[in-house]
Amino acid sequence: MHVRETPSLWENPYSATTSWKPCADRKSSWVPPAENETNGYLAVHAEGGLNQQRIAICNVVAVAKIMNVTLIIPLMKQDQIWKDQTRFEDVFDVDLFINYLKDDVRIVKEIPSWFTEKAELYTSIRQTVKNIPKYASAQFYLDNVLPRIKEKRIMALKPFVDRLGYDNVPPEINMLRCKVNYHALKFLPEVEEMADVLIARMRNRTGILHPYMALHLRFEKGMVGLSFCDFVGNRHEKAMMAAYRKKGMASTLQEWFTSMATSTAKR
């Protein structure tokens, strides 16, 4: 059975976006970090799935810039369900990541040798900052995190999911996030080759000039609840999801609504 497509289905509904330019391409007025001048070292546990970890990596680079600290290559937290042992260097090109950002942030591959309690860095209360609110401002880090880094010389942020805002940081910080996301974070050749194989298979079935749609099969309660997707379930399923959102996500939703209200007011 042939289904006719709506002509505008694959068209961009927001024509103004065609004139947008990548903010990562803009020139920054920042001076490259001076050699051997740093306020300390920053470590982070990138949590969640790969997409959440990607966001965390972009954010922690920005946070390191805000505080003028040296960033240790992020640790990819092991998933409690899948027991995935994947490391940063198993997915991304570490050398490119460090070199691409060398004029913005100092990044090192390992915890400095003078710090002997490496096993406790992400678990010790003395070495971790755990009270960072979601969508925190740049000033929050300067007032609450930087003093502890200067005191201890090295600190870890945990948890670190959505811990940096967008409307309460300097524009150049958001430019840096884009630079990390679209340029510095590059998959290893073998990962890109696999992606090319999958794309080629889809295009071979539809024709190289035709669009295709990718489907992310992550139909989980948390994802459906947080994204407010309507999966057209029955009455019982909808009631169950409503109860889940009300009970388990009240604080998350309140933070989200507060962030949106602040953003709208600034606009």
PDB file of C-alpha atoms in Angstrom:
ATOM      1  CA  MET A   1       0.000   0.000   0.000  1.00  0.00           C
ATOM      2  CA  HIS A   2       1.400   3.385  -1.038  1.00  0.00           C
ATOM      3  CA  VAL A   3       0.959   6.254   1.396  1.00  0.00           C
ATOM      4  CA  ARG A   4       1.139   9.751  -0.032  1.00  0.00           C
ATOM      5  CA  GLU A   5       3.421  12.088   1.856  1.00  0.00           C
ATOM      6  CA  THR A   6       2.446  15.569   2.871  1.00  0.00           C
ATOM      7  CA  PRO A   7       4.672  17.852   0.735  1.00  0.00           C
ATOM      8  CA  SER A   8       5.852  19.807   3.762  1.00  0.00           C
ATOM      9  CA  LEU A   9       6.669  16.733   5.859  1.00  0.00           C
ATOM     10  CA  TRP A  10      10.420  16.971   5.275  1.00  0.00           C
ATOM     11  CA  GLU A  11      10.621  20.749   5.001  1.00  0.00           C
ATOM     12  CA  ASN A  12      11.988  22.990   7.741  1.00  0.00           C
ATOM     13  CA  PRO A  13       8.943  24.737   9.287  1.00  0.00           C
ATOM     14  CA  TYR A  14      11.140  27.558  10.563  1.00  0.00           C
ATOM     15  CA  SER A  15      12.572  29.237   7.472  1.00  0.00           C
ATOM     16  CA  ALA A  16      14.488  31.798   9.536  1.00  0.00           C
ATOM     17  CA  THR A  17      16.814  29.068  10.795  1.00  0.00           C
ATOM     18  CA  THR A  18      18.335  28.693   7.324  1.00  0.00           C
ATOM     19  CA  SER A  19      20.216  31.952   7.870  1.00  0.00           C
ATOM     20  CA  TRP A  20      21.609  30.952  11.251  1.00  0.00           C
ATOM     21  CA  LYS A  21      25.364  30.545  11.531  1.00  0.00           C
ATOM     22  CA  PRO A  22      27.142  28.121  13.885  1.00  0.00           C
ATOM     23  CA  CYS A  23      28.082  30.000  17.041  1.00  0.00           C
ATOM     24  CA  ALA A  24      31.180  27.817  17.379  1.00  0.00           C
ATOM     25  CA  ASP A  25      32.560  29.530  14.255  1.00  0.00           C
ATOM     26  CA  ARG A  26      32.531  32.967  15.861  1.00  0.00           C
ATOM     27  CA  LYS A  27      35.764  34.504  17.037  1.00  0.00           C
ATOM     28  CA  SER A  28      36.249  34.559  20.786  1.00  0.00           C
ATOM     29  CA  SER A  29      37.917  37.392  22.672  1.00  0.00           C
ATOM     30  CA  TRP A  30      39.337  34.955  25.208  1.00  0.00           C
ATOM     31  CA  VAL A  31      43.063  34.758  25.760  1.00  0.00           C
ATOM     32  CA  PRO A  32      44.425  31.167  25.663  1.00  0.00           C
ATOM     33  CA  PRO A  33      45.105  29.742  29.140  1.00  0.00           C
ATOM     34  CA  ALA A  34      48.623  30.527  30.310  1.00  0.00           C
ATOM     35  CA  GLU A  35      51.034  27.641  30.694  1.00  0.00           C
ATOM     36  CA  ASN A  36      51.131  26.222  34.253  1.00  0.00           C
ATOM     37  CA  GLU A  37      48.580  28.744  35.524  1.00  0.00           C
ATOM     38  CA  THR A  38      45.539  26.960  36.883  1.00  0.00           C
ATOM     39  CA  ASN A  39      43.253  27.188  39.897  1.00  0.00           C
ATOM     40  CA  GLY A  40      43.287  23.417  40.348  1.00  0.00           C
ATOM     41  CA  TYR A  41      42.000  20.212  38.773  1.00  0.00           C
ATOM     42  CA  LEU A  42      38.435  19.197  37.993  1.00  0.00           C
ATOM     43  CA  ALA A  43      37.120  15.652  37.553  1.00  0.00           C
ATOM     44  CA  VAL A  44      33.611  14.538  36.691  1.00  0.00           C
ATOM     45  CA  HIS A  45      31.511  11.398  36.406  1.00  0.00           C
ATOM     46  CA  ALA A  46      29.574  11.641  33.111  1.00  0.00           C
ATOM     47  CA  GLU A  47      26.328   9.852  33.952  1.00  0.00           C
ATOM     48  CA  GLY A  48      23.360   8.464  32.039  1.00  0.00           C
ATOM     49  CA  GLY A  49      23.313   7.135  28.490  1.00  0.00           C
ATOM     50  CA  LEU A  50      25.712   8.272  25.779  1.00  0.00           C
ATOM     51  CA  ASN A  51      23.585  11.311  24.931  1.00  0.00           C
ATOM     52  CA  GLN A  52      23.443  12.465  28.558  1.00  0.00           C
ATOM     53  CA  GLN A  53      27.186  11.840  28.850  1.00  0.00           C
ATOM     54  CA  ARG A  54      27.780  13.976  25.761  1.00  0.00           C
ATOM     55  CA  ILE A  55      25.848  16.850  27.351  1.00  0.00           C
ATOM     56  CA  ALA A  56      27.780  16.419  30.602  1.00  0.00           C
ATOM     57  CA  ILE A  57      31.099  16.583  28.729  1.00  0.00           C
ATOM     58  CA  CYS A  58      30.085  19.804  26.961  1.00  0.00           C
ATOM     59  CA  ASN A  59      29.008  21.295  30.277  1.00  0.00           C
ATOM     60  CA  VAL A  60      32.103  20.321  32.237  1.00  0.00           C
ATOM     61  CA  VAL A  61      34.396  21.899  29.632  1.00  0.00           C
ATOM     62  CA  ALA A  62      32.380  25.098  30.045  1.00  0.00           C
ATOM     63  CA  VAL A  63      32.580  24.851  33.842  1.00  0.00           C
ATOM     64  CA  ALA A  64      36.349  24.346  33.667  1.00  0.00           C
ATOM     65  CA  LYS A  65      36.597  27.504  31.575  1.00  0.00           C
ATOM     66  CA  ILE A  66      34.437  29.487  33.995  1.00  0.00           C
ATOM     67  CA  MET A  67      36.677  28.578  36.934  1.00  0.00           C
ATOM     68  CA  ASN A  68      39.998  28.548  35.049  1.00  0.00           C
ATOM     69  CA  VAL A  69      40.804  25.010  36.181  1.00  0.00           C
ATOM     70  CA  THR A  70      42.426  22.045  34.466  1.00  0.00           C
ATOM     71  CA  LEU A  71      39.976  19.384  33.323  1.00  0.00           C
ATOM     72  CA  ILE A  72      40.757  15.696  33.689  1.00  0.00           C
ATOM     73  CA  ILE A  73      39.311  13.596  30.852  1.00  0.00           C
ATOM     74  CA  PRO A  74      35.759  12.753  32.063  1.00  0.00           C
ATOM     75  CA  LEU A  75      35.043   9.326  33.461  1.00  0.00           C
ATOM     76  CA  MET A  76      32.111   7.568  31.782  1.00  0.00           C
ATOM     77  CA  LYS A  77      30.025   6.178  34.614  1.00  0.00           C
ATOM     78  CA  GLN A  78      29.212   2.490  34.372  1.00  0.00           C
ATOM     79  CA  ASP A  79      25.550   1.820  33.667  1.00  0.00           C
ATOM     80  CA  GLN A  80      24.025  -0.166  36.528  1.00  0.00           C
ATOM     81  CA  ILE A  81      21.771  -2.108  34.159  1.00  0.00           C
ATOM     82  CA  TRP A  82      24.018  -2.830  31.180  1.00  0.00           C
ATOM     83  CA  LYS A  83      27.305  -2.948  33.144  1.00  0.00           C
ATOM     84  CA  ASP A  84      28.976  -1.142  30.267  1.00  0.00           C
ATOM     85  CA  GLN A  85      32.721  -0.674  30.798  1.00  0.00           C
ATOM     86  CA  THR A  86      33.122   1.848  27.957  1.00  0.00           C
ATOM     87  CA  ARG A  87      35.674   4.585  28.592  1.00  0.00           C
ATOM     88  CA  PHE A  88      35.965   8.024  27.006  1.00  0.00           C
ATOM     89  CA  GLU A  89      38.857   6.858  24.840  1.00  0.00           C
ATOM     90  CA  ASP A  90      36.808   3.876  23.608  1.00  0.00           C
ATOM     91  CA  VAL A  91      34.313   6.226  21.951  1.00  0.00           C
ATOM     92  CA  PHE A  92      35.977   9.578  21.280  1.00  0.00           C
ATOM     93  CA  ASP A  93      39.298  10.753  19.853  1.00  0.00           C
ATOM     94  CA  VAL A  94      41.065  11.916  23.032  1.00  0.00           C
ATOM     95  CA  ASP A  95      44.009  13.654  21.350  1.00  0.00           C
ATOM     96  CA  LEU A  96      41.741  15.648  19.046  1.00  0.00           C
ATOM     97  CA  PHE A  97      39.547  16.587  22.013  1.00  0.00           C
ATOM     98  CA  ILE A  98      42.522  17.950  23.952  1.00  0.00           C
ATOM     99  CA  ASN A  99      44.198  19.701  21.013  1.00  0.00           C
ATOM    100  CA  TYR A 100      41.022  21.260  19.622  1.00  0.00           C
ATOM    101  CA  LEU A 101      40.275  22.919  22.949  1.00  0.00           C
ATOM    102  CA  LYS A 102      43.849  23.811  23.927  1.00  0.00           C
ATOM    103  CA  ASP A 103      43.208  27.534  23.397  1.00  0.00           C
ATOM    104  CA  ASP A 104      40.142  27.408  25.641  1.00  0.00           C
ATOM    105  CA  VAL A 105      40.725  24.941  28.467  1.00  0.00           C
ATOM    106  CA  ARG A 106      43.634  22.915  29.799  1.00  0.00           C
ATOM    107  CA  ILE A 107      42.801  19.204  29.574  1.00  0.00           C
ATOM    108  CA  VAL A 108      44.886  16.270  30.821  1.00  0.00           C
ATOM    109  CA  LYS A 109      44.400  12.534  30.341  1.00  0.00           C
ATOM    110  CA  GLU A 110      45.214  11.386  33.858  1.00  0.00           C
ATOM    111  CA  ILE A 111      44.785  12.418  37.467  1.00  0.00           C
ATOM    112  CA  PRO A 112      47.995  14.258  38.476  1.00  0.00           C
ATOM    113  CA  SER A 113      50.673  12.010  39.985  1.00  0.00           C
ATOM    114  CA  TRP A 114      50.935  14.063  43.185  1.00  0.00           C
ATOM    115  CA  PHE A 115      47.366  13.093  44.102  1.00  0.00           C
ATOM    116  CA  THR A 116      47.817   9.685  45.723  1.00  0.00           C
ATOM    117  CA  GLU A 117      44.186   8.943  46.705  1.00  0.00           C
ATOM    118  CA  LYS A 118      43.032   8.277  43.139  1.00  0.00           C
ATOM    119  CA  ALA A 119      40.572   5.536  44.128  1.00  0.00           C
ATOM    120  CA  GLU A 120      38.776   7.940  46.475  1.00  0.00           C
ATOM    121  CA  LEU A 121      38.498  10.915  44.136  1.00  0.00           C
ATOM    122  CA  TYR A 122      34.910  10.147  43.086  1.00  0.00           C
ATOM    123  CA  THR A 123      33.775   8.726  46.433  1.00  0.00           C
ATOM    124  CA  SER A 124      35.441  10.735  49.197  1.00  0.00           C
ATOM    125  CA  ILE A 125      33.284  13.459  50.747  1.00  0.00           C
ATOM    126  CA  ARG A 126      36.401  15.604  51.060  1.00  0.00           C
ATOM    127  CA  GLN A 127      37.036  15.524  47.307  1.00  0.00           C
ATOM    128  CA  THR A 128      33.517  15.720  45.833  1.00  0.00           C
ATOM    129  CA  VAL A 129      30.970  18.497  45.359  1.00  0.00           C
ATOM    130  CA  LYS A 130      27.447  17.089  45.509  1.00  0.00           C
ATOM    131  CA  ASN A 131      25.215  20.083  46.176  1.00  0.00           C
ATOM    132  CA  ILE A 132      25.190  21.614  42.691  1.00  0.00           C
ATOM    133  CA  PRO A 133      21.606  22.482  41.657  1.00  0.00           C
ATOM    134  CA  LYS A 134      20.332  21.757  38.183  1.00  0.00           C
ATOM    135  CA  TYR A 135      20.895  24.535  35.640  1.00  0.00           C
ATOM    136  CA  ALA A 136      23.249  26.338  38.031  1.00  0.00           C
ATOM    137  CA  SER A 137      24.643  29.713  37.017  1.00  0.00           C
ATOM    138  CA  ALA A 138      28.260  30.535  36.244  1.00  0.00           C
ATOM    139  CA  GLN A 139      28.335  32.618  39.422  1.00  0.00           C
ATOM    140  CA  PHE A 140      27.307  29.600  41.491  1.00  0.00           C
ATOM    141  CA  TYR A 141      30.467  27.788  40.434  1.00  0.00           C
ATOM    142  CA  LEU A 142      32.644  30.815  41.148  1.00  0.00           C
ATOM    143  CA  ASP A 143      31.116  31.292  44.601  1.00  0.00           C
ATOM    144  CA  ASN A 144      30.655  27.693  45.762  1.00  0.00           C
ATOM    145  CA  VAL A 145      32.889  25.313  43.812  1.00  0.00           C
ATOM    146  CA  LEU A 146      36.014  27.281  42.939  1.00  0.00           C
ATOM    147  CA  PRO A 147      36.944  28.014  46.589  1.00  0.00           C
ATOM    148  CA  ARG A 148      36.880  24.284  47.365  1.00  0.00           C
ATOM    149  CA  ILE A 149      39.048  23.492  44.346  1.00  0.00           C
ATOM    150  CA  LYS A 150      41.565  26.121  45.416  1.00  0.00           C
ATOM    151  CA  GLU A 151      41.600  24.620  48.909  1.00  0.00           C
ATOM    152  CA  LYS A 152      41.862  20.933  47.918  1.00  0.00           C
ATOM    153  CA  ARG A 153      43.654  21.459  44.553  1.00  0.00           C
ATOM    154  CA  ILE A 154      41.482  18.764  42.975  1.00  0.00           C
ATOM    155  CA  MET A 155      37.733  18.099  43.206  1.00  0.00           C
ATOM    156  CA  ALA A 156      35.165  15.870  41.518  1.00  0.00           C
ATOM    157  CA  LEU A 157      31.609  16.909  40.627  1.00  0.00           C
ATOM    158  CA  LYS A 158      28.992  14.269  41.363  1.00  0.00           C
ATOM    159  CA  PRO A 159      26.294  13.988  40.165  1.00  0.00           C
ATOM    160  CA  PHE A 160      26.747  16.024  37.021  1.00  0.00           C
ATOM    161  CA  VAL A 161      23.631  15.921  34.844  1.00  0.00           C
ATOM    162  CA  ASP A 162      22.226  19.260  33.635  1.00  0.00           C
ATOM    163  CA  ARG A 163      24.249  21.134  36.252  1.00  0.00           C
ATOM    164  CA  LEU A 164      24.893  24.247  34.157  1.00  0.00           C
ATOM    165  CA  GLY A 165      22.246  26.660  32.902  1.00  0.00           C
ATOM    166  CA  TYR A 166      22.010  28.301  29.494  1.00  0.00           C
ATOM    167  CA  ASP A 167      20.485  31.719  30.146  1.00  0.00           C
ATOM    168  CA  ASN A 168      22.541  32.418  33.270  1.00  0.00           C
ATOM    169  CA  VAL A 169      26.024  32.046  31.751  1.00  0.00           C
ATOM    170  CA  PRO A 170      28.034  34.380  29.461  1.00  0.00           C
ATOM    171  CA  PRO A 171      27.332  33.993  25.696  1.00  0.00           C
ATOM    172  CA  GLU A 172      30.902  32.851  25.101  1.00  0.00           C
ATOM    173  CA  ILE A 173      30.359  29.919  27.447  1.00  0.00           C
ATOM    174  CA  ASN A 174      27.497  28.707  25.266  1.00  0.00           C
ATOM    175  CA  MET A 175      29.720  29.222  22.215  1.00  0.00           C
ATOM    176  CA  LEU A 176      32.300  26.978  23.866  1.00  0.00           C
ATOM    177  CA  ARG A 177      29.660  24.314  24.464  1.00  0.00           C
ATOM    178  CA  CYS A 178      28.876  24.327  20.747  1.00  0.00           C
ATOM    179  CA  LYS A 179      32.570  24.066  19.943  1.00  0.00           C
ATOM    180  CA  VAL A 180      32.863  20.988  22.138  1.00  0.00           C
ATOM    181  CA  ASN A 181      29.687  19.379  20.850  1.00  0.00           C
ATOM    182  CA  TYR A 182      30.164  19.873  17.114  1.00  0.00           C
ATOM    183  CA  HIS A 183      33.942  19.938  16.729  1.00  0.00           C
ATOM    184  CA  ALA A 184      35.988  18.666  19.668  1.00  0.00           C
ATOM    185  CA  LEU A 185      33.925  15.547  20.392  1.00  0.00           C
ATOM    186  CA  LYS A 186      34.742  13.336  17.424  1.00  0.00           C
ATOM    187  CA  PHE A 187      34.023   9.618  17.320  1.00  0.00           C
ATOM    188  CA  LEU A 188      36.844   7.175  16.723  1.00  0.00           C
ATOM    189  CA  PRO A 189      37.240   6.058  13.061  1.00  0.00           C
ATOM    190  CA  GLU A 190      35.788   2.602  13.751  1.00  0.00           C
ATOM    191  CA  VAL A 191      32.648   4.140  15.285  1.00  0.00           C
ATOM    192  CA  GLU A 192      32.183   6.492  12.315  1.00  0.00           C
ATOM    193  CA  GLU A 193      32.729   3.620   9.886  1.00  0.00           C
ATOM    194  CA  MET A 194      29.920   1.643  11.506  1.00  0.00           C
ATOM    195  CA  ALA A 195      27.632   4.692  11.302  1.00  0.00           C
ATOM    196  CA  ASP A 196      28.507   5.109   7.609  1.00  0.00           C
ATOM    197  CA  VAL A 197      27.574   1.471   6.981  1.00  0.00           C
ATOM    198  CA  LEU A 198      24.163   1.935   8.614  1.00  0.00           C
ATOM    199  CA  ILE A 199      23.481   5.168   6.701  1.00  0.00           C
ATOM    200  CA  ALA A 200      24.516   3.544   3.421  1.00  0.00           C
ATOM    201  CA  ARG A 201      22.093   0.675   4.024  1.00  0.00           C
ATOM    202  CA  MET A 202      19.198   3.073   4.598  1.00  0.00           C
ATOM    203  CA  ARG A 203      20.042   5.145   1.528  1.00  0.00           C
ATOM    204  CA  ASN A 204      20.413   2.076  -0.646  1.00  0.00           C
ATOM    205  CA  ARG A 205      16.805   1.214   0.141  1.00  0.00           C
ATOM    206  CA  THR A 206      15.347   4.676  -0.438  1.00  0.00           C
ATOM    207  CA  GLY A 207      17.708   6.332  -2.900  1.00  0.00           C
ATOM    208  CA  ILE A 208      20.525   8.707  -2.032  1.00  0.00           C
ATOM    209  CA  LEU A 209      18.405  11.837  -2.582  1.00  0.00           C
ATOM    210  CA  HIS A 210      15.501  10.677  -0.430  1.00  0.00           C
ATOM    211  CA  PRO A 211      15.256  11.428   3.303  1.00  0.00           C
ATOM    212  CA  TYR A 212      15.186   8.711   5.910  1.00  0.00           C
ATOM    213  CA  MET A 213      14.067   8.543   9.515  1.00  0.00           C
ATOM    214  CA  ALA A 214      16.033   7.075  12.425  1.00  0.00           C
ATOM    215  CA  LEU A 215      14.110   5.606  15.367  1.00  0.00           C
ATOM    216  CA  HIS A 216      15.577   5.515  18.872  1.00  0.00           C
ATOM    217  CA  LEU A 217      14.146   2.416  20.540  1.00  0.00           C
ATOM    218  CA  ARG A 218      14.373   3.544  24.141  1.00  0.00           C
ATOM    219  CA  PHE A 219      10.828   3.108  25.313  1.00  0.00           C
ATOM    220  CA  GLU A 220      11.392   3.321  29.064  1.00  0.00           C
ATOM    221  CA  LYS A 221       9.246   4.747  31.842  1.00  0.00           C
ATOM    222  CA  GLY A 222      11.767   7.432  32.774  1.00  0.00           C
ATOM    223  CA  MET A 223      12.248   8.598  29.192  1.00  0.00           C
ATOM    224  CA  VAL A 224       8.518   8.666  28.418  1.00  0.00           C
ATOM    225  CA  GLY A 225       7.765  10.468  31.676  1.00  0.00           C
ATOM    226  CA  LEU A 226      10.433  13.146  31.383  1.00  0.00           C
ATOM    227  CA  SER A 227       9.846  13.832  27.683  1.00  0.00           C
ATOM    228  CA  PHE A 228       6.042  13.914  28.141  1.00  0.00           C
ATOM    229  CA  CYS A 229       5.643  11.683  25.091  1.00  0.00           C
ATOM    230  CA  ASP A 230       2.063  10.551  24.452  1.00  0.00           C
ATOM    231  CA  PHE A 231       2.294   6.882  23.533  1.00  0.00           C
ATOM    232  CA  VAL A 232      -1.498   6.504  23.186  1.00  0.00           C
ATOM    233  CA  GLY A 233      -1.801   3.857  25.864  1.00  0.00           C
ATOM    234  CA  ASN A 234      -5.019   2.642  27.450  1.00  0.00           C
ATOM    235  CA  ARG A 235      -6.721   4.343  30.386  1.00  0.00           C
ATOM    236  CA  HIS A 236      -4.859   2.281  32.989  1.00  0.00           C
ATOM    237  CA  GLU A 237      -1.455   2.962  31.407  1.00  0.00           C
ATOM    238  CA  LYS A 238      -2.113   6.699  31.178  1.00  0.00           C
ATOM    239  CA  ALA A 239      -3.171   6.825  34.836  1.00  0.00           C
ATOM    240  CA  MET A 240      -0.037   4.911  35.833  1.00  0.00           C
ATOM    241  CA  MET A 241       2.203   7.326  33.901  1.00  0.00           C
ATOM    242  CA  ALA A 242       0.446  10.360  35.411  1.00  0.00           C
ATOM    243  CA  ALA A 243       1.009   8.965  38.909  1.00  0.00           C
ATOM    244  CA  TYR A 244       4.664   8.252  38.103  1.00  0.00           C
ATOM    245  CA  ARG A 245       5.240  11.807  36.903  1.00  0.00           C
ATOM    246  CA  LYS A 246       3.523  13.290  39.941  1.00  0.00           C
ATOM    247  CA  LYS A 247       5.352  11.154  42.495  1.00  0.00           C
ATOM    248  CA  GLY A 248       8.783  10.573  41.053  1.00  0.00           C
ATOM    249  CA  MET A 249       9.396  13.678  38.989  1.00  0.00           C
ATOM    250  CA  ALA A 250       7.868  16.539  40.968  1.00  0.00           C
ATOM    251  CA  SER A 251      11.204  18.178  41.794  1.00  0.00           C
ATOM    252  CA  THR A 252      12.513  17.689  38.259  1.00  0.00           C
ATOM    253  CA  LEU A 253       9.437  19.293  36.752  1.00  0.00           C
ATOM    254  CA  GLN A 254       9.563  22.198  39.194  1.00  0.00           C
ATOM    255  CA  GLU A 255      13.191  22.873  38.250  1.00  0.00           C
ATOM    256  CA  TRP A 256      12.281  22.652  34.554  1.00  0.00           C
ATOM    257  CA  PHE A 257       9.330  25.046  34.894  1.00  0.00           C
ATOM    258  CA  THR A 258      11.455  27.489  36.922  1.00  0.00           C
ATOM    259  CA  SER A 259      14.176  27.393  34.274  1.00  0.00           C
ATOM    260  CA  MET A 260      11.659  27.970  31.474  1.00  0.00           C
ATOM    261  CA  ALA A 261      10.022  30.860  33.353  1.00  0.00           C
ATOM    262  CA  THR A 262      13.400  32.514  33.918  1.00  0.00           C
ATOM    263  CA  SER A 263      14.344  32.068  30.266  1.00  0.00           C
ATOM    264  CA  THR A 264      11.035  33.528  29.069  1.00  0.00           C
ATOM    265  CA  ALA A 265      11.324  36.524  31.406  1.00  0.00           C
ATOM    266  CA  LYS A 266      14.813  37.319  30.098  1.00  0.00           C
ATOM    267  CA  ARG A 267      13.605  37.197  26.505  1.00  0.00           C
TER     268      ARG A 267
END
